[in-house]
PDB file of C-alpha atoms in Angstrom:
ATOM      1  CA  ASN A 478       0.579   0.265   0.004  1.00  0.00           C
ATOM      2  CA  ALA A 479       1.785   2.994  -1.075  1.00  0.00           C
ATOM      3  CA  GLY A 480      -0.728   5.564  -0.045  1.00  0.00           C
ATOM      4  CA  VAL A 481       0.009   9.179  -2.149  1.00  0.00           C
ATOM      5  CA  THR A 482       3.291   8.799  -4.620  1.00  0.00           C
ATOM      6  CA  GLN A 483       3.817  11.820  -6.269  1.00  0.00           C
ATOM      7  CA  THR A 484       6.903  12.461  -9.697  1.00  0.00           C
ATOM      8  CA  PRO A 485       9.331  13.297  -9.594  1.00  0.00           C
ATOM      9  CA  LYS A 486      10.889  14.269  -6.590  1.00  0.00           C
ATOM     10  CA  PHE A 487      13.335  16.832  -7.792  1.00  0.00           C
ATOM     11  CA  GLN A 488      13.133  19.127 -11.100  1.00  0.00           C
ATOM     12  CA  VAL A 489      15.063  22.406 -12.058  1.00  0.00           C
ATOM     13  CA  LEU A 490      13.512  23.923 -15.083  1.00  0.00           C
ATOM     14  CA  LYS A 491      14.070  26.930 -17.174  1.00  0.00           C
ATOM     15  CA  THR A 492      11.546  29.876 -17.446  1.00  0.00           C
ATOM     16  CA  GLY A 493       9.033  29.079 -19.246  1.00  0.00           C
ATOM     17  CA  GLN A 494       9.916  25.448 -19.574  1.00  0.00           C
ATOM     18  CA  SER A 495       6.871  23.030 -19.188  1.00  0.00           C
ATOM     19  CA  MET A 496       6.147  20.317 -17.213  1.00  0.00           C
ATOM     20  CA  THR A 497       3.477  18.431 -15.563  1.00  0.00           C
ATOM     21  CA  LEU A 498       3.403  16.860 -11.684  1.00  0.00           C
ATOM     22  CA  GLN A 499       2.130  13.406 -11.398  1.00  0.00           C
ATOM     23  CA  CYS A 500       0.593  12.513  -8.388  1.00  0.00           C
ATOM     24  CA  ALA A 501      -1.485   8.962  -8.064  1.00  0.00           C
ATOM     25  CA  GLN A 502      -2.996   7.495  -4.712  1.00  0.00           C
ATOM     26  CA  ASP A 503      -4.464   3.606  -4.296  1.00  0.00           C
ATOM     27  CA  MET A 504      -6.546   4.506  -1.310  1.00  0.00           C
ATOM     28  CA  ASN A 505      -9.924   4.539  -2.805  1.00  0.00           C
ATOM     29  CA  HIS A 506     -10.467   8.551  -2.242  1.00  0.00           C
ATOM     30  CA  ASN A 507     -12.586  10.323  -3.889  1.00  0.00           C
ATOM     31  CA  SER A 508     -11.055  13.860  -3.215  1.00  0.00           C
ATOM     32  CA  MET A 509      -7.636  14.860  -4.100  1.00  0.00           C
ATOM     33  CA  TYR A 510      -5.367  18.445  -3.826  1.00  0.00           C
ATOM     34  CA  TRP A 511      -2.593  20.456  -4.990  1.00  0.00           C
ATOM     35  CA  TYR A 512      -0.337  22.468  -2.457  1.00  0.00           C
ATOM     36  CA  ARG A 513       2.809  24.714  -2.608  1.00  0.00           C
ATOM     37  CA  GLN A 514       4.614  25.046   0.397  1.00  0.00           C
ATOM     38  CA  ASP A 515       7.324  27.936   0.850  1.00  0.00           C
ATOM     39  CA  PRO A 516       9.310  29.721   3.453  1.00  0.00           C
ATOM     40  CA  GLY A 517       6.586  31.351   6.242  1.00  0.00           C
ATOM     41  CA  MET A 518       3.298  30.684   4.114  1.00  0.00           C
ATOM     42  CA  GLY A 519       2.221  27.536   4.972  1.00  0.00           C
ATOM     43  CA  LEU A 520       0.541  25.718   2.938  1.00  0.00           C
ATOM     44  CA  ARG A 521      -1.058  27.018  -0.115  1.00  0.00           C
ATOM     45  CA  LEU A 522      -3.493  25.299  -2.283  1.00  0.00           C
ATOM     46  CA  ILE A 523      -3.298  25.576  -5.897  1.00  0.00           C
ATOM     47  CA  TYR A 524      -5.955  23.070  -6.822  1.00  0.00           C
ATOM     48  CA  TYR A 525      -8.582  20.693  -5.532  1.00  0.00           C
ATOM     49  CA  SER A 526     -10.550  17.784  -7.132  1.00  0.00           C
ATOM     50  CA  ALA A 527     -13.770  17.062  -4.450  1.00  0.00           C
ATOM     51  CA  SER A 528     -14.683  14.136  -6.402  1.00  0.00           C
ATOM     52  CA  GLU A 529     -13.772  12.347  -9.442  1.00  0.00           C
ATOM     53  CA  GLY A 530     -14.890  14.269 -13.138  1.00  0.00           C
ATOM     54  CA  THR A 531     -14.272  18.064 -10.775  1.00  0.00           C
ATOM     55  CA  THR A 532     -11.761  20.483 -10.377  1.00  0.00           C
ATOM     56  CA  ASP A 533     -12.104  23.975  -8.488  1.00  0.00           C
ATOM     57  CA  LYS A 534      -9.386  26.027  -7.828  1.00  0.00           C
ATOM     58  CA  GLY A 535      -8.127  27.104  -5.023  1.00  0.00           C
ATOM     59  CA  GLU A 536      -5.938  29.806  -3.844  1.00  0.00           C
ATOM     60  CA  VAL A 537      -2.981  29.944  -5.456  1.00  0.00           C
ATOM     61  CA  PRO A 538      -4.242  28.624  -9.133  1.00  0.00           C
ATOM     62  CA  ASN A 539      -2.739  31.148 -11.688  1.00  0.00           C
ATOM     63  CA  GLY A 540      -0.111  30.148 -13.539  1.00  0.00           C
ATOM     64  CA  TYR A 541      -1.308  26.036 -12.940  1.00  0.00           C
ATOM     65  CA  ASN A 542      -3.823  23.389 -14.672  1.00  0.00           C
ATOM     66  CA  VAL A 543      -4.666  20.328 -13.513  1.00  0.00           C
ATOM     67  CA  SER A 544      -6.525  17.226 -14.712  1.00  0.00           C
ATOM     68  CA  ARG A 545      -7.926  14.945 -12.873  1.00  0.00           C
ATOM     69  CA  LEU A 546      -6.781  11.496 -15.028  1.00  0.00           C
ATOM     70  CA  ASN A 547      -9.070   8.972 -13.398  1.00  0.00           C
ATOM     71  CA  LYS A 548     -10.181   8.360  -9.751  1.00  0.00           C
ATOM     72  CA  ARG A 549      -6.469   7.950  -8.794  1.00  0.00           C
ATOM     73  CA  GLU A 550      -4.285  10.071 -10.636  1.00  0.00           C
ATOM     74  CA  PHE A 551      -4.505  14.176 -10.857  1.00  0.00           C
ATOM     75  CA  SER A 552      -1.832  15.336 -12.630  1.00  0.00           C
ATOM     76  CA  LEU A 553      -0.556  19.907 -12.428  1.00  0.00           C
ATOM     77  CA  ARG A 554       0.913  21.681 -15.047  1.00  0.00           C
ATOM     78  CA  LEU A 555       2.812  24.448 -15.414  1.00  0.00           C
ATOM     79  CA  GLU A 556       2.423  25.361 -19.248  1.00  0.00           C
ATOM     80  CA  SER A 557       4.851  28.420 -18.940  1.00  0.00           C
ATOM     81  CA  ALA A 558       7.204  27.877 -15.359  1.00  0.00           C
ATOM     82  CA  ALA A 559       8.059  31.007 -13.728  1.00  0.00           C
ATOM     83  CA  PRO A 560      10.529  31.493 -10.774  1.00  0.00           C
ATOM     84  CA  SER A 561       8.220  32.202  -8.458  1.00  0.00           C
ATOM     85  CA  GLN A 562       6.657  28.598  -9.020  1.00  0.00           C
ATOM     86  CA  THR A 563       9.939  27.674  -7.200  1.00  0.00           C
ATOM     87  CA  SER A 564       8.442  25.802  -4.251  1.00  0.00           C
ATOM     88  CA  VAL A 565       7.370  22.550  -2.957  1.00  0.00           C
ATOM     89  CA  TYR A 566       4.924  20.517  -4.397  1.00  0.00           C
ATOM     90  CA  PHE A 567       2.678  18.714  -2.761  1.00  0.00           C
ATOM     91  CA  CYS A 568      -0.503  16.406  -3.552  1.00  0.00           C
ATOM     92  CA  ALA A 569      -2.493  15.374  -0.903  1.00  0.00           C
ATOM     93  CA  SER A 570      -5.719  13.313  -1.138  1.00  0.00           C
ATOM     94  CA  SER A 571      -8.680  12.214   1.097  1.00  0.00           C
ATOM     95  CA  LEU A 572     -11.854   9.844   1.501  1.00  0.00           C
ATOM     96  CA  ASP A 573     -14.124  13.802   1.297  1.00  0.00           C
ATOM     97  CA  SER A 574     -13.460  16.690   1.378  1.00  0.00           C
ATOM     98  CA  PHE A 575     -14.272  16.505   5.353  1.00  0.00           C
ATOM     99  CA  ALA A 576     -11.628  13.727   5.893  1.00  0.00           C
ATOM    100  CA  THR A 577      -8.013  13.448   7.182  1.00  0.00           C
ATOM    101  CA  GLN A 578      -6.123  14.261   3.800  1.00  0.00           C
ATOM    102  CA  TYR A 579      -2.660  11.986   3.383  1.00  0.00           C
ATOM    103  CA  PHE A 580       0.034  13.608   1.677  1.00  0.00           C
ATOM    104  CA  GLY A 581       2.566  12.239  -1.264  1.00  0.00           C
ATOM    105  CA  PRO A 582       6.479  13.266  -0.321  1.00  0.00           C
ATOM    106  CA  GLY A 583       6.306  16.428  -2.100  1.00  0.00           C
ATOM    107  CA  THR A 584       8.102  17.814  -5.223  1.00  0.00           C
ATOM    108  CA  ARG A 585      11.234  20.042  -5.234  1.00  0.00           C
ATOM    109  CA  LEU A 586      10.709  22.605  -8.363  1.00  0.00           C
ATOM    110  CA  LEU A 587      13.441  24.973  -9.155  1.00  0.00           C
ATOM    111  CA  VAL A 588      12.830  27.607 -11.818  1.00  0.00           C
ATOM    112  CA  LEU A 589      16.144  29.281 -13.132  1.00  0.00           C
TER     113      LEU A 589
ATOM    114  CA  ARG B  48      -9.044  37.991  10.988  1.00  0.00           C
ATOM    115  CA  LYS B  49      -6.390  35.168   8.931  1.00  0.00           C
ATOM    116  CA  GLU B  50      -9.058  32.088   8.511  1.00  0.00           C
ATOM    117  CA  VAL B  51      -6.790  29.701  10.442  1.00  0.00           C
ATOM    118  CA  GLU B  52      -4.019  31.650  12.578  1.00  0.00           C
ATOM    119  CA  GLN B  53      -0.992  29.764  14.946  1.00  0.00           C
ATOM    120  CA  ASP B  54       1.531  31.534  16.192  1.00  0.00           C
ATOM    121  CA  PRO B  55       4.955  30.974  14.703  1.00  0.00           C
ATOM    122  CA  GLY B  56       7.109  30.393  17.582  1.00  0.00           C
ATOM    123  CA  PRO B  57       9.494  28.071  17.631  1.00  0.00           C
ATOM    124  CA  PHE B  58       8.795  27.261  21.727  1.00  0.00           C
ATOM    125  CA  ASN B  59      12.440  25.936  22.680  1.00  0.00           C
ATOM    126  CA  VAL B  60      11.246  23.773  25.243  1.00  0.00           C
ATOM    127  CA  PRO B  61      13.165  21.261  27.831  1.00  0.00           C
ATOM    128  CA  GLU B  62      12.927  17.741  27.407  1.00  0.00           C
ATOM    129  CA  GLY B  63      10.046  16.467  30.110  1.00  0.00           C
ATOM    130  CA  ALA B  64       8.025  19.648  30.072  1.00  0.00           C
ATOM    131  CA  THR B  65       4.874  20.080  28.348  1.00  0.00           C
ATOM    132  CA  VAL B  66       3.520  22.778  25.824  1.00  0.00           C
ATOM    133  CA  ALA B  67       0.513  23.896  24.604  1.00  0.00           C
ATOM    134  CA  PHE B  68      -0.691  25.305  21.088  1.00  0.00           C
ATOM    135  CA  ASN B  69      -3.396  26.978  20.323  1.00  0.00           C
ATOM    136  CA  CYS B  70      -4.735  27.452  16.827  1.00  0.00           C
ATOM    137  CA  THR B  71      -8.212  29.879  15.913  1.00  0.00           C
ATOM    138  CA  TYR B  72     -10.184  29.877  12.926  1.00  0.00           C
ATOM    139  CA  SER B  73     -12.441  32.598  11.715  1.00  0.00           C
ATOM    140  CA  ASN B  74     -15.699  30.256  10.363  1.00  0.00           C
ATOM    141  CA  SER B  75     -17.589  29.420  12.704  1.00  0.00           C
ATOM    142  CA  ALA B  76     -19.860  26.704  10.722  1.00  0.00           C
ATOM    143  CA  SER B  77     -16.582  24.249  10.570  1.00  0.00           C
ATOM    144  CA  GLN B  78     -16.623  21.093  11.136  1.00  0.00           C
ATOM    145  CA  SER B  79     -14.015  19.103  11.148  1.00  0.00           C
ATOM    146  CA  PHE B  80     -10.343  20.281  12.645  1.00  0.00           C
ATOM    147  CA  PHE B  81      -7.220  18.653  12.935  1.00  0.00           C
ATOM    148  CA  TRP B  82      -3.269  18.367  13.712  1.00  0.00           C
ATOM    149  CA  TYR B  83      -0.789  17.362  11.635  1.00  0.00           C
ATOM    150  CA  ARG B  84       2.833  17.371  12.710  1.00  0.00           C
ATOM    151  CA  GLN B  85       5.476  18.289   9.482  1.00  0.00           C
ATOM    152  CA  ASP B  86       9.509  17.239   9.993  1.00  0.00           C
ATOM    153  CA  CYS B  87      11.657  19.496   8.055  1.00  0.00           C
ATOM    154  CA  ARG B  88      11.595  18.474   4.638  1.00  0.00           C
ATOM    155  CA  LYS B  89       8.939  16.040   4.479  1.00  0.00           C
ATOM    156  CA  GLU B  90       5.145  16.036   3.844  1.00  0.00           C
ATOM    157  CA  PRO B  91       2.794  16.568   6.440  1.00  0.00           C
ATOM    158  CA  LYS B  92       1.566  13.577   8.229  1.00  0.00           C
ATOM    159  CA  LEU B  93      -1.612  13.855  10.678  1.00  0.00           C
ATOM    160  CA  LEU B  94      -1.186  13.190  14.077  1.00  0.00           C
ATOM    161  CA  MET B  95      -4.566  13.800  15.078  1.00  0.00           C
ATOM    162  CA  SER B  96      -8.562  15.107  14.746  1.00  0.00           C
ATOM    163  CA  VAL B  97      -9.755  17.008  17.037  1.00  0.00           C
ATOM    164  CA  TYR B  98     -13.518  16.261  18.171  1.00  0.00           C
ATOM    165  CA  SER B  99     -15.831  17.640  19.781  1.00  0.00           C
ATOM    166  CA  SER B 100     -15.661  16.102  23.374  1.00  0.00           C
ATOM    167  CA  GLY B 101     -11.975  16.344  23.114  1.00  0.00           C
ATOM    168  CA  ASN B 102      -9.348  13.135  23.159  1.00  0.00           C
ATOM    169  CA  GLU B 103      -6.081  11.985  24.046  1.00  0.00           C
ATOM    170  CA  ASP B 104      -3.537   9.873  22.053  1.00  0.00           C
ATOM    171  CA  GLY B 105      -0.729   9.135  24.424  1.00  0.00           C
ATOM    172  CA  ARG B 106       1.186  12.165  25.590  1.00  0.00           C
ATOM    173  CA  PHE B 107      -1.139  14.557  23.337  1.00  0.00           C
ATOM    174  CA  THR B 108      -4.117  15.967  23.648  1.00  0.00           C
ATOM    175  CA  ALA B 109      -6.663  17.702  21.121  1.00  0.00           C
ATOM    176  CA  GLN B 110      -9.704  20.251  22.267  1.00  0.00           C
ATOM    177  CA  LEU B 111     -11.880  22.389  20.401  1.00  0.00           C
ATOM    178  CA  ASN B 112     -13.628  25.189  21.204  1.00  0.00           C
ATOM    179  CA  ARG B 113     -15.950  26.073  19.433  1.00  0.00           C
ATOM    180  CA  ALA B 114     -17.261  29.457  21.527  1.00  0.00           C
ATOM    181  CA  SER B 115     -14.103  31.076  21.188  1.00  0.00           C
ATOM    182  CA  GLN B 116     -12.721  29.185  17.904  1.00  0.00           C
ATOM    183  CA  TYR B 117      -9.980  27.294  18.841  1.00  0.00           C
ATOM    184  CA  ILE B 118      -8.194  24.229  18.716  1.00  0.00           C
ATOM    185  CA  SER B 119      -5.593  23.018  20.971  1.00  0.00           C
ATOM    186  CA  LEU B 120      -2.832  20.746  21.535  1.00  0.00           C
ATOM    187  CA  LEU B 121      -1.244  19.727  24.910  1.00  0.00           C
ATOM    188  CA  ILE B 122       2.074  18.014  24.789  1.00  0.00           C
ATOM    189  CA  ARG B 123       3.382  16.503  28.066  1.00  0.00           C
ATOM    190  CA  ASP B 124       6.848  14.672  28.500  1.00  0.00           C
ATOM    191  CA  SER B 125       7.647  15.965  25.127  1.00  0.00           C
ATOM    192  CA  LYS B 126      10.459  14.655  23.747  1.00  0.00           C
ATOM    193  CA  LEU B 127      12.983  15.264  21.585  1.00  0.00           C
ATOM    194  CA  SER B 128      11.170  13.262  18.775  1.00  0.00           C
ATOM    195  CA  ASP B 129       8.435  15.741  19.277  1.00  0.00           C
ATOM    196  CA  SER B 130      10.705  18.460  17.865  1.00  0.00           C
ATOM    197  CA  ALA B 131       9.012  19.393  14.453  1.00  0.00           C
ATOM    198  CA  THR B 132       6.347  21.897  13.081  1.00  0.00           C
ATOM    199  CA  TYR B 133       2.751  21.396  14.589  1.00  0.00           C
ATOM    200  CA  LEU B 134      -0.338  22.803  11.227  1.00  0.00           C
ATOM    201  CA  CYS B 135      -3.730  22.545  12.290  1.00  0.00           C
ATOM    202  CA  ALA B 136      -6.705  22.344   9.482  1.00  0.00           C
ATOM    203  CA  VAL B 137      -9.566  23.175   9.765  1.00  0.00           C
ATOM    204  CA  ASN B 138     -12.723  22.581   7.046  1.00  0.00           C
ATOM    205  CA  ARG B 139     -14.094  25.373   4.959  1.00  0.00           C
ATOM    206  CA  ASP B 140     -17.006  24.092   2.736  1.00  0.00           C
ATOM    207  CA  ASP B 141     -15.713  21.934   0.921  1.00  0.00           C
ATOM    208  CA  LYS B 142     -11.495  22.786   1.589  1.00  0.00           C
ATOM    209  CA  ILE B 143      -9.959  21.803   4.020  1.00  0.00           C
ATOM    210  CA  ILE B 144      -7.313  24.907   5.354  1.00  0.00           C
ATOM    211  CA  PHE B 145      -4.280  24.975   7.020  1.00  0.00           C
ATOM    212  CA  GLY B 146      -2.169  27.038   9.582  1.00  0.00           C
ATOM    213  CA  LYS B 147       1.416  28.117   8.455  1.00  0.00           C
ATOM    214  CA  GLY B 148       2.782  25.913  11.547  1.00  0.00           C
ATOM    215  CA  THR B 149       3.734  26.521  14.958  1.00  0.00           C
ATOM    216  CA  ARG B 150       7.461  25.611  15.044  1.00  0.00           C
ATOM    217  CA  LEU B 151       9.189  23.933  18.746  1.00  0.00           C
ATOM    218  CA  HIS B 152      12.182  22.432  19.547  1.00  0.00           C
ATOM    219  CA  ILE B 153      12.744  20.454  22.511  1.00  0.00           C
ATOM    220  CA  LEU B 154      15.897  21.321  24.016  1.00  0.00           C
ATOM    221  CA  PRO B 155      17.746  18.417  25.738  1.00  0.00           C
TER     222      PRO B 155
END
């Protein structure tokens, strides 16, 4: 039982490059989330998917897109990376919107 | 008032002492409350959910005060391994909002 997995673990991009962060969960959870965490800013919600087939913006969605590919997978795409997107990105899942969230190990992204 | 607010600390506490954190929230309709622990460069992990009647798990006790809109975490007989950042989390509609965390350093 792997829980929540994220790939890649680390990534360095140049400004303007694109990339997709992958997230998968094997707990049969309905809800999935993408957060970014920056020093002094805490966890900020980028996008979430309350259930398969739905996605909604969180607190800081600009510059990102998401796809809920199926119940297990929720990807985050940066179309044109900017230095301000340098951060640690966490994916999380929960049984429903009110339940405990379980986090993946994170992706550390550096945009030069 | 911020949605979920915590004292950032750091709290520097000698080993064996008792330490308590509070977390205030602004949405009186919130129904789900949690404490998470986050170690340096790691993901947050659930420490405990917070129930209306309060709950205890070993050395950890969580309380909810709906009237004053805060949750608390009490750690008794603190260990060096308790050093971490403690995040509170509260639901708003269909999302969970996290506080920025309180840093705890247990001193030998």
